[in-house]
mmCIF file of C-alpha atoms and ligand atoms in Angstrom:
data_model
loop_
_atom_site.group_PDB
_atom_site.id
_atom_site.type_symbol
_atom_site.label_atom_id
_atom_site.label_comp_id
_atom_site.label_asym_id
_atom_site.label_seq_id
_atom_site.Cartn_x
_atom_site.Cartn_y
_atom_site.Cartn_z
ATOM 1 C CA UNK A 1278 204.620 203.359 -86.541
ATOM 2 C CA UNK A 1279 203.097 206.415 -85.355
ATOM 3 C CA UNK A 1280 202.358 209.350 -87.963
ATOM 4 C CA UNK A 1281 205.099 211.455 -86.590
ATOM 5 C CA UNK A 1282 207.422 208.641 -86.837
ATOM 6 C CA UNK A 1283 206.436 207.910 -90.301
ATOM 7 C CA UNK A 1284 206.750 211.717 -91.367
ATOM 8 C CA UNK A 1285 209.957 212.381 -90.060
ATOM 9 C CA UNK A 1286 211.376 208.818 -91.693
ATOM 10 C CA UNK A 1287 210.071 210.273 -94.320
ATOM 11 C CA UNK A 1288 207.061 207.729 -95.813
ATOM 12 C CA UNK A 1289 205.304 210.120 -98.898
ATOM 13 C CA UNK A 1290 201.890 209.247 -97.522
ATOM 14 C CA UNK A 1291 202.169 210.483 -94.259
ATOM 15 C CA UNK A 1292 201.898 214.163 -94.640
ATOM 16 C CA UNK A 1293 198.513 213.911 -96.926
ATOM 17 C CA UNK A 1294 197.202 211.709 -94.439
ATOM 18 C CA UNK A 1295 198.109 214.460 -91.633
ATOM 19 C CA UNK A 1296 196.794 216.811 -93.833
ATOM 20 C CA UNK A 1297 193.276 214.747 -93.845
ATOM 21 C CA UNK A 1298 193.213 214.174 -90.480
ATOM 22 C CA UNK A 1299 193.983 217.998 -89.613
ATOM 23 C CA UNK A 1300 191.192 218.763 -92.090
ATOM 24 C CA UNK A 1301 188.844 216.395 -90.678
ATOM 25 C CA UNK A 1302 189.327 217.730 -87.003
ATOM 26 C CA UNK A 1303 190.462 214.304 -86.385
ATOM 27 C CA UNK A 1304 191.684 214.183 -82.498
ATOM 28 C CA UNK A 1305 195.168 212.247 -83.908
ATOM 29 C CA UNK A 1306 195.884 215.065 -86.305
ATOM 30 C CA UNK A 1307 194.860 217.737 -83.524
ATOM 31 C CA UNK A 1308 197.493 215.911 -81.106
ATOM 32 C CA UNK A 1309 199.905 215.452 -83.943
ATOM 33 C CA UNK A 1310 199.521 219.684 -85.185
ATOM 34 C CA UNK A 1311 200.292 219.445 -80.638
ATOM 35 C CA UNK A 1312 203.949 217.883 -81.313
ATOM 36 C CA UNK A 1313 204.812 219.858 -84.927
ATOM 37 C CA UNK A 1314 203.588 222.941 -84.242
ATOM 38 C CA UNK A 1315 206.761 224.144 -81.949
ATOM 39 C CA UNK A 1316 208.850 222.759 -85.216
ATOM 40 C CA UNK A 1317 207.167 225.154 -87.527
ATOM 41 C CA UNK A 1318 207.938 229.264 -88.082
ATOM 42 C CA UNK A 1319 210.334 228.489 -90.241
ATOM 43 C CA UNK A 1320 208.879 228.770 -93.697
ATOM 44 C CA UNK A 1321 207.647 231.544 -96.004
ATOM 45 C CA UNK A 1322 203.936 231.567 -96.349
ATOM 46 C CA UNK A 1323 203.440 233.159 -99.619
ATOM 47 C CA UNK A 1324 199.444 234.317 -100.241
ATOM 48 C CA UNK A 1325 198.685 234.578 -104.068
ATOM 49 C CA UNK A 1326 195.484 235.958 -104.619
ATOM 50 C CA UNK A 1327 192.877 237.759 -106.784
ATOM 51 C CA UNK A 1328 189.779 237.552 -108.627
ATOM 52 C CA UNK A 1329 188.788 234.449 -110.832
ATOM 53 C CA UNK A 1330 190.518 233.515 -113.547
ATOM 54 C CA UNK A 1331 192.902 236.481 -113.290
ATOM 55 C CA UNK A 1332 195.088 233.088 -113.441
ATOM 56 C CA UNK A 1333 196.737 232.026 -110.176
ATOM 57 C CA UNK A 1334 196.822 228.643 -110.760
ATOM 58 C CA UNK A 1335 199.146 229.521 -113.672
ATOM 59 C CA UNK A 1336 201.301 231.617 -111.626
ATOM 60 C CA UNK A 1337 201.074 229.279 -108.997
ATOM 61 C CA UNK A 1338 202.388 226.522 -111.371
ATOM 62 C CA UNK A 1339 205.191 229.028 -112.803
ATOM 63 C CA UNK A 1340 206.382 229.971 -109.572
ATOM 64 C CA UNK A 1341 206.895 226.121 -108.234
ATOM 65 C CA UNK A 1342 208.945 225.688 -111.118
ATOM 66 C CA UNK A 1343 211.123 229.064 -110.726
ATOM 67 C CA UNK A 1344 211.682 228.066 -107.040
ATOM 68 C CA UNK A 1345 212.625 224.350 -107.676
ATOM 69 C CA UNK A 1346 215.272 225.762 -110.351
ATOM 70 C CA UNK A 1347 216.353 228.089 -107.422
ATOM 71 C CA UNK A 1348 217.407 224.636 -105.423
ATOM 72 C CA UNK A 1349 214.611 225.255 -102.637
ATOM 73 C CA UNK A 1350 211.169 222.421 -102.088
ATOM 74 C CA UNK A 1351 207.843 223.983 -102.336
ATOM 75 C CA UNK A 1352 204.727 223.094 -100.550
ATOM 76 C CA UNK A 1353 201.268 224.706 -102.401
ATOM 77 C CA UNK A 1354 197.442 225.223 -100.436
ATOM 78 C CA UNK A 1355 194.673 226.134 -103.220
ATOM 79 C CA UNK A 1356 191.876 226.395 -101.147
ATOM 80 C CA UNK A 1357 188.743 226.823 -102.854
ATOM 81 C CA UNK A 1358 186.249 228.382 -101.085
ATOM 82 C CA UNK A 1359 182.935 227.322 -102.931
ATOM 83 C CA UNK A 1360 183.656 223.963 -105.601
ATOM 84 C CA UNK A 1361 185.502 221.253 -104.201
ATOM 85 C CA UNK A 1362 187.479 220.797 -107.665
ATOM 86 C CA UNK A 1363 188.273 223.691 -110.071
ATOM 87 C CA UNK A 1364 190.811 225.330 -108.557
ATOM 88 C CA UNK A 1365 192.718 221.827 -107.703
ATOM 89 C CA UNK A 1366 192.115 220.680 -110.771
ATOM 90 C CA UNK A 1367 193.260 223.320 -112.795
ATOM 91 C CA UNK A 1368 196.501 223.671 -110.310
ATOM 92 C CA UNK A 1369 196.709 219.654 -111.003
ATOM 93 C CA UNK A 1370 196.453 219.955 -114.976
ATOM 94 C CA UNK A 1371 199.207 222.574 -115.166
ATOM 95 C CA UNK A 1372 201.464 220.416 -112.719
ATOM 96 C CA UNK A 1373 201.104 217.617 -114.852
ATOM 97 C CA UNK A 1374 201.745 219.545 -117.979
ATOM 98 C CA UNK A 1375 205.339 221.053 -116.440
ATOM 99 C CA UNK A 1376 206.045 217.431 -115.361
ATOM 100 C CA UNK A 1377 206.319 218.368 -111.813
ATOM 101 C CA UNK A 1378 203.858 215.657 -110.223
ATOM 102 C CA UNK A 1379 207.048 213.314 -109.609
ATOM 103 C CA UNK A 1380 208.941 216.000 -108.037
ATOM 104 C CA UNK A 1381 208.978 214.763 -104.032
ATOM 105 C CA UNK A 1382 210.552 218.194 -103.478
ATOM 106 C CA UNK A 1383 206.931 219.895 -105.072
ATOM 107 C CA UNK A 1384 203.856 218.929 -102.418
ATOM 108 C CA UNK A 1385 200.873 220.339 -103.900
ATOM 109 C CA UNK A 1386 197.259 220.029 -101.775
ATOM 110 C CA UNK A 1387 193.810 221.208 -102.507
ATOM 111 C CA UNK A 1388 191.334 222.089 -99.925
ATOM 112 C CA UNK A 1389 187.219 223.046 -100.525
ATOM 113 C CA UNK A 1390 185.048 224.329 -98.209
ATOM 114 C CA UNK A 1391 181.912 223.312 -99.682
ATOM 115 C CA UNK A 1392 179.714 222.491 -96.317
ATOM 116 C CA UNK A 1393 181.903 222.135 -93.892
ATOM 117 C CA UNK A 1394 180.603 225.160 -90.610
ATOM 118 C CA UNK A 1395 182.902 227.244 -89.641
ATOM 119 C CA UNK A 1396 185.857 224.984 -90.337
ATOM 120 C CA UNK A 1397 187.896 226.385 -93.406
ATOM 121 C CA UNK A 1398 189.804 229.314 -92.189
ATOM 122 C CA UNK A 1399 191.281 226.619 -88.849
ATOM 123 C CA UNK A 1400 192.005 224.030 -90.717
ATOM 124 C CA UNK A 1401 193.845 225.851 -93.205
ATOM 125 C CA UNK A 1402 195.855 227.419 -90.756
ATOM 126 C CA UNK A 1403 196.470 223.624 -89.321
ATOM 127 C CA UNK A 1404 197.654 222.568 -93.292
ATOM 128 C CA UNK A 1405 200.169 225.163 -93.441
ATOM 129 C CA UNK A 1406 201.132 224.686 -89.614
ATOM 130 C CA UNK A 1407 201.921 221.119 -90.824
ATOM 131 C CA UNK A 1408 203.572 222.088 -94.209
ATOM 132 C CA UNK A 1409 205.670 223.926 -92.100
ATOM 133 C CA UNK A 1410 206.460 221.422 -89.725
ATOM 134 C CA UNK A 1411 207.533 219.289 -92.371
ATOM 135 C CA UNK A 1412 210.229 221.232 -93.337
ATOM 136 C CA UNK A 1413 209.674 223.336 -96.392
ATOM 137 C CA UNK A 1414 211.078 226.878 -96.725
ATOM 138 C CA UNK A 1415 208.307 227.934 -98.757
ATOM 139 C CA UNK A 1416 204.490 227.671 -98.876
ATOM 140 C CA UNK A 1417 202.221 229.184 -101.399
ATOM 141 C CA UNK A 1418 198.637 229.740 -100.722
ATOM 142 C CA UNK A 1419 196.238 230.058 -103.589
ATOM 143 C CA UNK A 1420 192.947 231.899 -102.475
ATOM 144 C CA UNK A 1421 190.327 233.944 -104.645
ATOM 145 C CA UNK A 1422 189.987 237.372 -103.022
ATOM 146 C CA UNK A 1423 189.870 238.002 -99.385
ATOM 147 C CA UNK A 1424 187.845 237.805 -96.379
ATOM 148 C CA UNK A 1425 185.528 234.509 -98.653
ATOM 149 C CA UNK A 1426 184.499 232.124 -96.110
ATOM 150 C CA UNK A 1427 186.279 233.504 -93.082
ATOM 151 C CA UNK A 1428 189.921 232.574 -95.390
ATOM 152 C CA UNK A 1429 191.545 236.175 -94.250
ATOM 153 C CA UNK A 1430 195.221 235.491 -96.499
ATOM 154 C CA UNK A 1431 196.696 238.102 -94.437
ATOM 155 C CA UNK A 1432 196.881 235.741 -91.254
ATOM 156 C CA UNK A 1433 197.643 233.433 -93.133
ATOM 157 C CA UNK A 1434 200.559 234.782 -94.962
ATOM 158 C CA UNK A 1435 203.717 236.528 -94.558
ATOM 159 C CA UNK A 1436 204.120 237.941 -97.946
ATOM 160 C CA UNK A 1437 200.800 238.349 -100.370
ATOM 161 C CA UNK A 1438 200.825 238.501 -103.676
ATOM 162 C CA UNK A 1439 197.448 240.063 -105.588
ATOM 163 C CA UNK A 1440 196.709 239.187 -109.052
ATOM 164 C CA UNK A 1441 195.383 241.795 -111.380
ATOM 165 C CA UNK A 1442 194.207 241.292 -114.882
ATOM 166 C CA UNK A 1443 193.920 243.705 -117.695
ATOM 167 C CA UNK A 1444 189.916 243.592 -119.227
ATOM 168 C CA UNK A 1445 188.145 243.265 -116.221
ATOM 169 C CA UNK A 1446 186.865 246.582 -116.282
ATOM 170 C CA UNK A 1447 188.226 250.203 -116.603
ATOM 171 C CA UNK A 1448 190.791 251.323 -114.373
ATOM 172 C CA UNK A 1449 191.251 250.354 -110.367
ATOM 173 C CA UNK A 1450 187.361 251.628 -110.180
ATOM 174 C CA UNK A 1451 186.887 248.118 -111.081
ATOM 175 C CA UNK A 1452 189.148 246.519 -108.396
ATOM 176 C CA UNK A 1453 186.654 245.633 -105.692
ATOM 177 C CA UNK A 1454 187.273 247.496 -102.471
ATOM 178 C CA UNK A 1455 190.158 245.793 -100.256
ATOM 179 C CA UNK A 1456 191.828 243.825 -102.769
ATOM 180 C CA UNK A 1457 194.755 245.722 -103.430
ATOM 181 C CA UNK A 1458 194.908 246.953 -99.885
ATOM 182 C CA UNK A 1459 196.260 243.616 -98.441
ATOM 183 C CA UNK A 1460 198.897 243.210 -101.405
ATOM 184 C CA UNK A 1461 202.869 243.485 -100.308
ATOM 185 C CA UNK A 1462 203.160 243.247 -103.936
ATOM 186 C CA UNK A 1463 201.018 243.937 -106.998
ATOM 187 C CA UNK A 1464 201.189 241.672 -109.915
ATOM 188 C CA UNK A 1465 199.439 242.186 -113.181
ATOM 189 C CA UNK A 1466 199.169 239.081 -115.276
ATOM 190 C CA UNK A 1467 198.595 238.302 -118.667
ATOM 191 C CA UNK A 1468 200.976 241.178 -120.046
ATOM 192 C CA UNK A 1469 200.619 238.942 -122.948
ATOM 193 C CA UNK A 1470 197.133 240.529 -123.292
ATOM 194 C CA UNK A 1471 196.678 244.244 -124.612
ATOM 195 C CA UNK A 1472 195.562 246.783 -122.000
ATOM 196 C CA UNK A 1473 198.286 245.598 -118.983
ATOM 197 C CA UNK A 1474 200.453 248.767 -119.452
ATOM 198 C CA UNK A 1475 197.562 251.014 -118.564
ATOM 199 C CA UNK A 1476 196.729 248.644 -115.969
ATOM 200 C CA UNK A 1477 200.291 248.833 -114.238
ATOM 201 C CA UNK A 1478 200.184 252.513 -114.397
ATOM 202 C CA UNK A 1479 197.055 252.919 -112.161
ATOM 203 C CA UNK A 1480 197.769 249.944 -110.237
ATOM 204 C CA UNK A 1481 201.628 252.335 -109.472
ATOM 205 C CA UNK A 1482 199.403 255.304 -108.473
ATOM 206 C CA UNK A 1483 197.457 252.957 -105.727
ATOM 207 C CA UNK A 1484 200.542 251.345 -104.780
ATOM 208 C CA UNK A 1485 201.874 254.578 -103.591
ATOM 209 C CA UNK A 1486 199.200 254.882 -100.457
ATOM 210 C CA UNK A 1487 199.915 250.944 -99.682
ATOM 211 C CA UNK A 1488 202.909 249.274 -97.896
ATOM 212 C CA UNK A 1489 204.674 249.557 -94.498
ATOM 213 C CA UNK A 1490 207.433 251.416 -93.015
ATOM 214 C CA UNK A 1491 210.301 250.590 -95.389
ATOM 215 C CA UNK A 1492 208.639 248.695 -97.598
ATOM 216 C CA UNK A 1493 207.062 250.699 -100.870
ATOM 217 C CA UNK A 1494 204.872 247.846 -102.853
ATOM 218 C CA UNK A 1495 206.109 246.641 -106.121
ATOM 219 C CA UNK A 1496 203.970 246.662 -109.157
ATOM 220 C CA UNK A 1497 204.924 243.717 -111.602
ATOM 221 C CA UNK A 1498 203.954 242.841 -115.139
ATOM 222 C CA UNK A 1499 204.252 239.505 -115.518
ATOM 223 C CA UNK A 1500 202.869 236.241 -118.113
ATOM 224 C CA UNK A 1501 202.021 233.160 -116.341
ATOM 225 C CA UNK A 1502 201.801 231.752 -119.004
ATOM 226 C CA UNK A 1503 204.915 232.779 -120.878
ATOM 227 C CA UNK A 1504 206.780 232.962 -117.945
ATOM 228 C CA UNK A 1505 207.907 236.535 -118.595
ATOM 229 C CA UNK A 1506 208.774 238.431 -115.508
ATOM 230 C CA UNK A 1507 208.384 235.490 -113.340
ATOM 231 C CA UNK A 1508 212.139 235.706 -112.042
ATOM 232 C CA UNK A 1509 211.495 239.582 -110.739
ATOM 233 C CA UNK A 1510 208.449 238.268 -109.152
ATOM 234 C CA UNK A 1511 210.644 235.723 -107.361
ATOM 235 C CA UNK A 1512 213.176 237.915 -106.697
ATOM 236 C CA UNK A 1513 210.535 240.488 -105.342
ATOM 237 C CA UNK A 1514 208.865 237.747 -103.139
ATOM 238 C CA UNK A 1515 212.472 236.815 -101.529
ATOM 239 C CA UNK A 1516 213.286 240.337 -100.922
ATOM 240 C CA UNK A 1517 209.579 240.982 -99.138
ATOM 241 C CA UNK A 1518 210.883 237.931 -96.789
ATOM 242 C CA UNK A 1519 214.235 239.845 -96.015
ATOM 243 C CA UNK A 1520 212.475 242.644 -95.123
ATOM 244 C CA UNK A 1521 210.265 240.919 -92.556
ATOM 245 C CA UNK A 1522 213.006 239.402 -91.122
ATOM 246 C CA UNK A 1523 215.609 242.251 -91.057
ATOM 247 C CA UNK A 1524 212.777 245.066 -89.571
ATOM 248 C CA UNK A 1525 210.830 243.363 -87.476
ATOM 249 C CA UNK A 1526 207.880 243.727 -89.369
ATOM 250 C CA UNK A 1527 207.592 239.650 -89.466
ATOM 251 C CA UNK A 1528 207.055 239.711 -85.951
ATOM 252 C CA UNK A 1529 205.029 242.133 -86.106
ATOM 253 C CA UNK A 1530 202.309 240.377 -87.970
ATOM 254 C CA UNK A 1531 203.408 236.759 -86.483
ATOM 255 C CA UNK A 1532 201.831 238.253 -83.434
ATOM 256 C CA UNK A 1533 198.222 239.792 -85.518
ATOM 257 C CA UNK A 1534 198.020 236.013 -87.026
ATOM 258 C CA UNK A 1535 198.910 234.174 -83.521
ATOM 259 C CA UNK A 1536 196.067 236.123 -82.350
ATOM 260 C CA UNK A 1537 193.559 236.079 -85.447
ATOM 261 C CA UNK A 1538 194.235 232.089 -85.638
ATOM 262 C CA UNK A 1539 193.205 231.614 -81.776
ATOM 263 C CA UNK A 1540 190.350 234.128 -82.325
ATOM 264 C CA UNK A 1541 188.716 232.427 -85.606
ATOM 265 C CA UNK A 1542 189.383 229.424 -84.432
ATOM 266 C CA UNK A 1543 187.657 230.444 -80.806
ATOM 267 C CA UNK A 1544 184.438 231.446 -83.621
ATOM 268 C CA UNK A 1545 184.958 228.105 -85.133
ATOM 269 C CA UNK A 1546 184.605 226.062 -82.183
ATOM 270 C CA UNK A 1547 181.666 228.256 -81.097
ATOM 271 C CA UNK A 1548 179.981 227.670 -84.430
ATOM 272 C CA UNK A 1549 180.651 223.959 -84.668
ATOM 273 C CA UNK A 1550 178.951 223.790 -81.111
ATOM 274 C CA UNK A 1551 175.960 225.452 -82.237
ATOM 275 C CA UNK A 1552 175.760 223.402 -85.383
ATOM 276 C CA UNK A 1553 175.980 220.228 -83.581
ATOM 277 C CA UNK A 1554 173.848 221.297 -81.065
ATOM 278 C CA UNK A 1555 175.700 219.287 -78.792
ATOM 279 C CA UNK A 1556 175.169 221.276 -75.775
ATOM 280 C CA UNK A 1557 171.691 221.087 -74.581
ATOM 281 C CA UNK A 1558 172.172 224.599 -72.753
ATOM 282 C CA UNK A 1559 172.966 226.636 -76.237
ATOM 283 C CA UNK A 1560 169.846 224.530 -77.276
ATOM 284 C CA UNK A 1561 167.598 225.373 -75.054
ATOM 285 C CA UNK A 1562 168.764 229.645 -75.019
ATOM 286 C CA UNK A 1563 168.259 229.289 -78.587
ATOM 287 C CA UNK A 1564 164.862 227.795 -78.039
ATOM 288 C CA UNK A 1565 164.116 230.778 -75.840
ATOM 289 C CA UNK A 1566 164.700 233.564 -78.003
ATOM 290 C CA UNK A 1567 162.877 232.068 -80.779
ATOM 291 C CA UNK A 1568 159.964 232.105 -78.239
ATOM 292 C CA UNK A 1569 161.067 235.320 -77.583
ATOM 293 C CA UNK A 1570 161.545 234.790 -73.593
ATOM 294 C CA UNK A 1571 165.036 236.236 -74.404
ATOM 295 C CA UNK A 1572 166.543 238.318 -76.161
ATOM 296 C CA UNK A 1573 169.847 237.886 -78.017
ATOM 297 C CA UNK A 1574 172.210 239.328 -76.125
ATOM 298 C CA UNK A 1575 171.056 237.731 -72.616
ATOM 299 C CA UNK A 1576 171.265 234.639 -74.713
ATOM 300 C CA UNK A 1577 174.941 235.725 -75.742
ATOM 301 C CA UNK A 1578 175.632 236.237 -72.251
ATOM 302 C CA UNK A 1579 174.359 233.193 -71.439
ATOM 303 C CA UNK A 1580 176.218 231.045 -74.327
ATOM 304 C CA UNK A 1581 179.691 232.580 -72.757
ATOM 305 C CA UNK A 1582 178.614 231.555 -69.374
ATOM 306 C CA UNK A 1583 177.706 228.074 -70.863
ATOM 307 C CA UNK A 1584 181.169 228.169 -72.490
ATOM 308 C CA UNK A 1585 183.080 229.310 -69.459
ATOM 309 C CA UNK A 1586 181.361 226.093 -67.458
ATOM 310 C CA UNK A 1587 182.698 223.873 -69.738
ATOM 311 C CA UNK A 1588 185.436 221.555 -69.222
ATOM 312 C CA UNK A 1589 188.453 223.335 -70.218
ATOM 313 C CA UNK A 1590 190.678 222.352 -73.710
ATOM 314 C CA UNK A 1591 193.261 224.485 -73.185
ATOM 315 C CA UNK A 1592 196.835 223.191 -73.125
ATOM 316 C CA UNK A 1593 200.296 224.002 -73.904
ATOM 317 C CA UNK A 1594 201.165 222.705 -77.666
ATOM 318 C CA UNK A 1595 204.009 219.993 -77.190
ATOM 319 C CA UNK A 1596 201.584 218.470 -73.804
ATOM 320 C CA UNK A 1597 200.242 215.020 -75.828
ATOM 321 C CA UNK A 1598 198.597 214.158 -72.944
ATOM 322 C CA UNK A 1599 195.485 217.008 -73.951
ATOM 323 C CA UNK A 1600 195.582 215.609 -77.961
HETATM 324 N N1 GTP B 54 196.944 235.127 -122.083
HETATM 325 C C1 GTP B 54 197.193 234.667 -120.862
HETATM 326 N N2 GTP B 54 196.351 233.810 -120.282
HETATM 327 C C2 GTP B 54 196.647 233.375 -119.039
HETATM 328 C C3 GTP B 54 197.790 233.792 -118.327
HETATM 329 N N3 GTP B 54 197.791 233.206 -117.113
HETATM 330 C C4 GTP B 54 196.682 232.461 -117.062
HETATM 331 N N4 GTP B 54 195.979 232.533 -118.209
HETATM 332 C C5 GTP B 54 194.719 231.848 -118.546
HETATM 333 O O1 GTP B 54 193.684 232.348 -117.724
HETATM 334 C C6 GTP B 54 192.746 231.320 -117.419
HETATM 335 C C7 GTP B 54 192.541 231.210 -115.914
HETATM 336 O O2 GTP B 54 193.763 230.764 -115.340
HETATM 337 P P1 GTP B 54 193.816 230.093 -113.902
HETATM 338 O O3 GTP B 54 195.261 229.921 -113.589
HETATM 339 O O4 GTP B 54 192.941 228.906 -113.838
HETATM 340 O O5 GTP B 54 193.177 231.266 -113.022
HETATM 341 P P2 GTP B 54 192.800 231.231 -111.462
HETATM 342 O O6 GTP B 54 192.952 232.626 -110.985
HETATM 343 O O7 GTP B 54 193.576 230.174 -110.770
HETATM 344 O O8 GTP B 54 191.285 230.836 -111.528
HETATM 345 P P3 GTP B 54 190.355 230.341 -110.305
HETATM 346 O O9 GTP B 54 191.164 229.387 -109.470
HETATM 347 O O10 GTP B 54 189.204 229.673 -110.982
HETATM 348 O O11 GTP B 54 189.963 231.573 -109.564
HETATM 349 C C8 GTP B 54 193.294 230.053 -118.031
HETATM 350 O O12 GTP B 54 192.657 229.831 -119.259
HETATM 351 C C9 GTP B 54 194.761 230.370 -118.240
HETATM 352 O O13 GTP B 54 195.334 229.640 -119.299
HETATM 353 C C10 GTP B 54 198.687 234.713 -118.989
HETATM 354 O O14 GTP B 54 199.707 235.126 -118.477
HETATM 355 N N5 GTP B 54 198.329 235.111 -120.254
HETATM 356 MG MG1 MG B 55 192.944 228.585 -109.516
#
């Protein structure tokens, strides 16, 4: 039985094995992503983000559990852009301490980046094209920060979620440029821990300059690990999704990610070319500026000429004959 066949009869071990295949650039899960993808736009990407250890994981955990008792399945992405363990394995330990690893309605998958070229940010778009495919109404993407290793949550995600922490520093000083800026809401974690209230106040002040038209961003106090606040944040992150869909503002970004997926996956192809050195002619330009018979940008203009001689890929998603 094909994979397809075997996904939509339902057999556990055929969406991890998609997901592997995707993730491997494998041509069967290319030409598999080539039937589902038409299935998909259905779910809500959720991106949860922020710095280390400002506890995503937990929230990550907490949330699966406040969505399963809301009678909806949950599909979870914690890509870690530099070790190819902690934040799975931290994501694992917490499933397995709520008892949710023998949920088949919770499908949880880690993804590292650790050496792969220019691979992460396509193949995590694949993963979630697939998650989607699959059927569930919500996916939750666990990233640290934004803009690591090309993973941009933004196209990515419909609704993000950053993760402050009290004690990182004082005031939003601290906040690295361009973290708060791609949050549609704010959430500061670990209430449980003195210095959040301050926190929540200057995080209100910056929240007033962020947001779209009819939108204002939502600052939330919440305890991962106590659970406290988690149903406003779930109630917030439902609401975001109504919004989307009610002002247009979904398709409004559907279009910024269809475009930002074919354009870092365009740099991703280029990349893996150069890496692989496949093509003698990006060889041999390369060869020429290092001996300086070139200079960069006639090699650039070159490389696209190389590119544009090449035997096209391009194909309409749902044509298996390309896969
Ligand atoms: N006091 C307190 N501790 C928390 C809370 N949420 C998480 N933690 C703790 O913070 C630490 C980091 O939590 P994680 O969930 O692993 O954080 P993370 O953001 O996923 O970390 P990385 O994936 O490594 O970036 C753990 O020791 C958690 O137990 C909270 O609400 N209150
Ligand atoms: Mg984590």
């Amino acid at each position: 039985m094909g994979l397809i066949d075997r996904l939509d009869a339902g057999d556990p071990r055929a969406l991890p094995r998609l997901l592997t295949l995707i993730e491997n650039r494998d041509p069967a899960g290319l030409s598999a992503l080539n039937v589902l993808y038409p299935r998909g736009g259905r779910a809500h990407v959720v991106g949860i983000t922020g710095p280390p250890g400002s506890g995503k994981s937990t929230l990550v955990a907490a949330l699966i559990a406040a969505i399963r008792a809301s009678g909806r399945t949950v599909a979870v992405l914690a890509i870690d852009p530099s070790s190819p363990v902690t934040g799975g394995a931290v994501l694992g330990d917490r499933i397995r301490m709520m008892e949710l690893h023998a949920d088949p309605g919770v499908f949880i998958r880690s993804m590292a980046s650790r050496g792969r070229v220019g691979g992460l940010a396509p193949a995590a778009a694949g993963a979630v094209a697939a998650l989607d495919a699959a059927g569930f109404p919500i996916i939750l993407v666990e990233t640290v920060g934004t803009g690591q290793d090309g993973i941009d949550i933004i196209t990515l995600a419909q609704t993000v979620v950053v993760v402050q922490v009290p004690g990182l520093g004082d005031g939003v000083q601290a906040i690295k440029a361009g973290q708060l800026e791609v949050g549609d809401l704010l959430v500061v974690n670990k209430c449980d821990l003195p210095g959040s209230e301050t926190l929540a106040r200057l995080l209100r002040q910056s929240a007033e300059d962020l947001g779209t038209e009819g939108w204002d961003v939502p600052v939330l106090p919440i305890s991962a690990a106590t659970g406290d606040g988690l149903p406003d944040l779930l109630g917030a992150i439902d609401r975001h999704r109504s919004y989307l869909l009610a002002s247009g503002e979904g398709d409004r970004r559907s279009s910024a990610a269809a475009s930002a997926a074919v354009m870092t996956g365009l740099r991703a192809a280029i990349e893996r070319r150069i890496a692989a050195g496949s093509s003698e002619a990006i060889a041999r330009l390369l060869d020429d500026v290092a001996a300086r018979r070139m200079t960069p940008d006639s090699a650039v203009a070159g490389l696209l000429a190389a590119l544009d001689r090449a035997p096209g890929s391009g194909h309409p998603v749902g044509d298996q004959r390309g896969g």
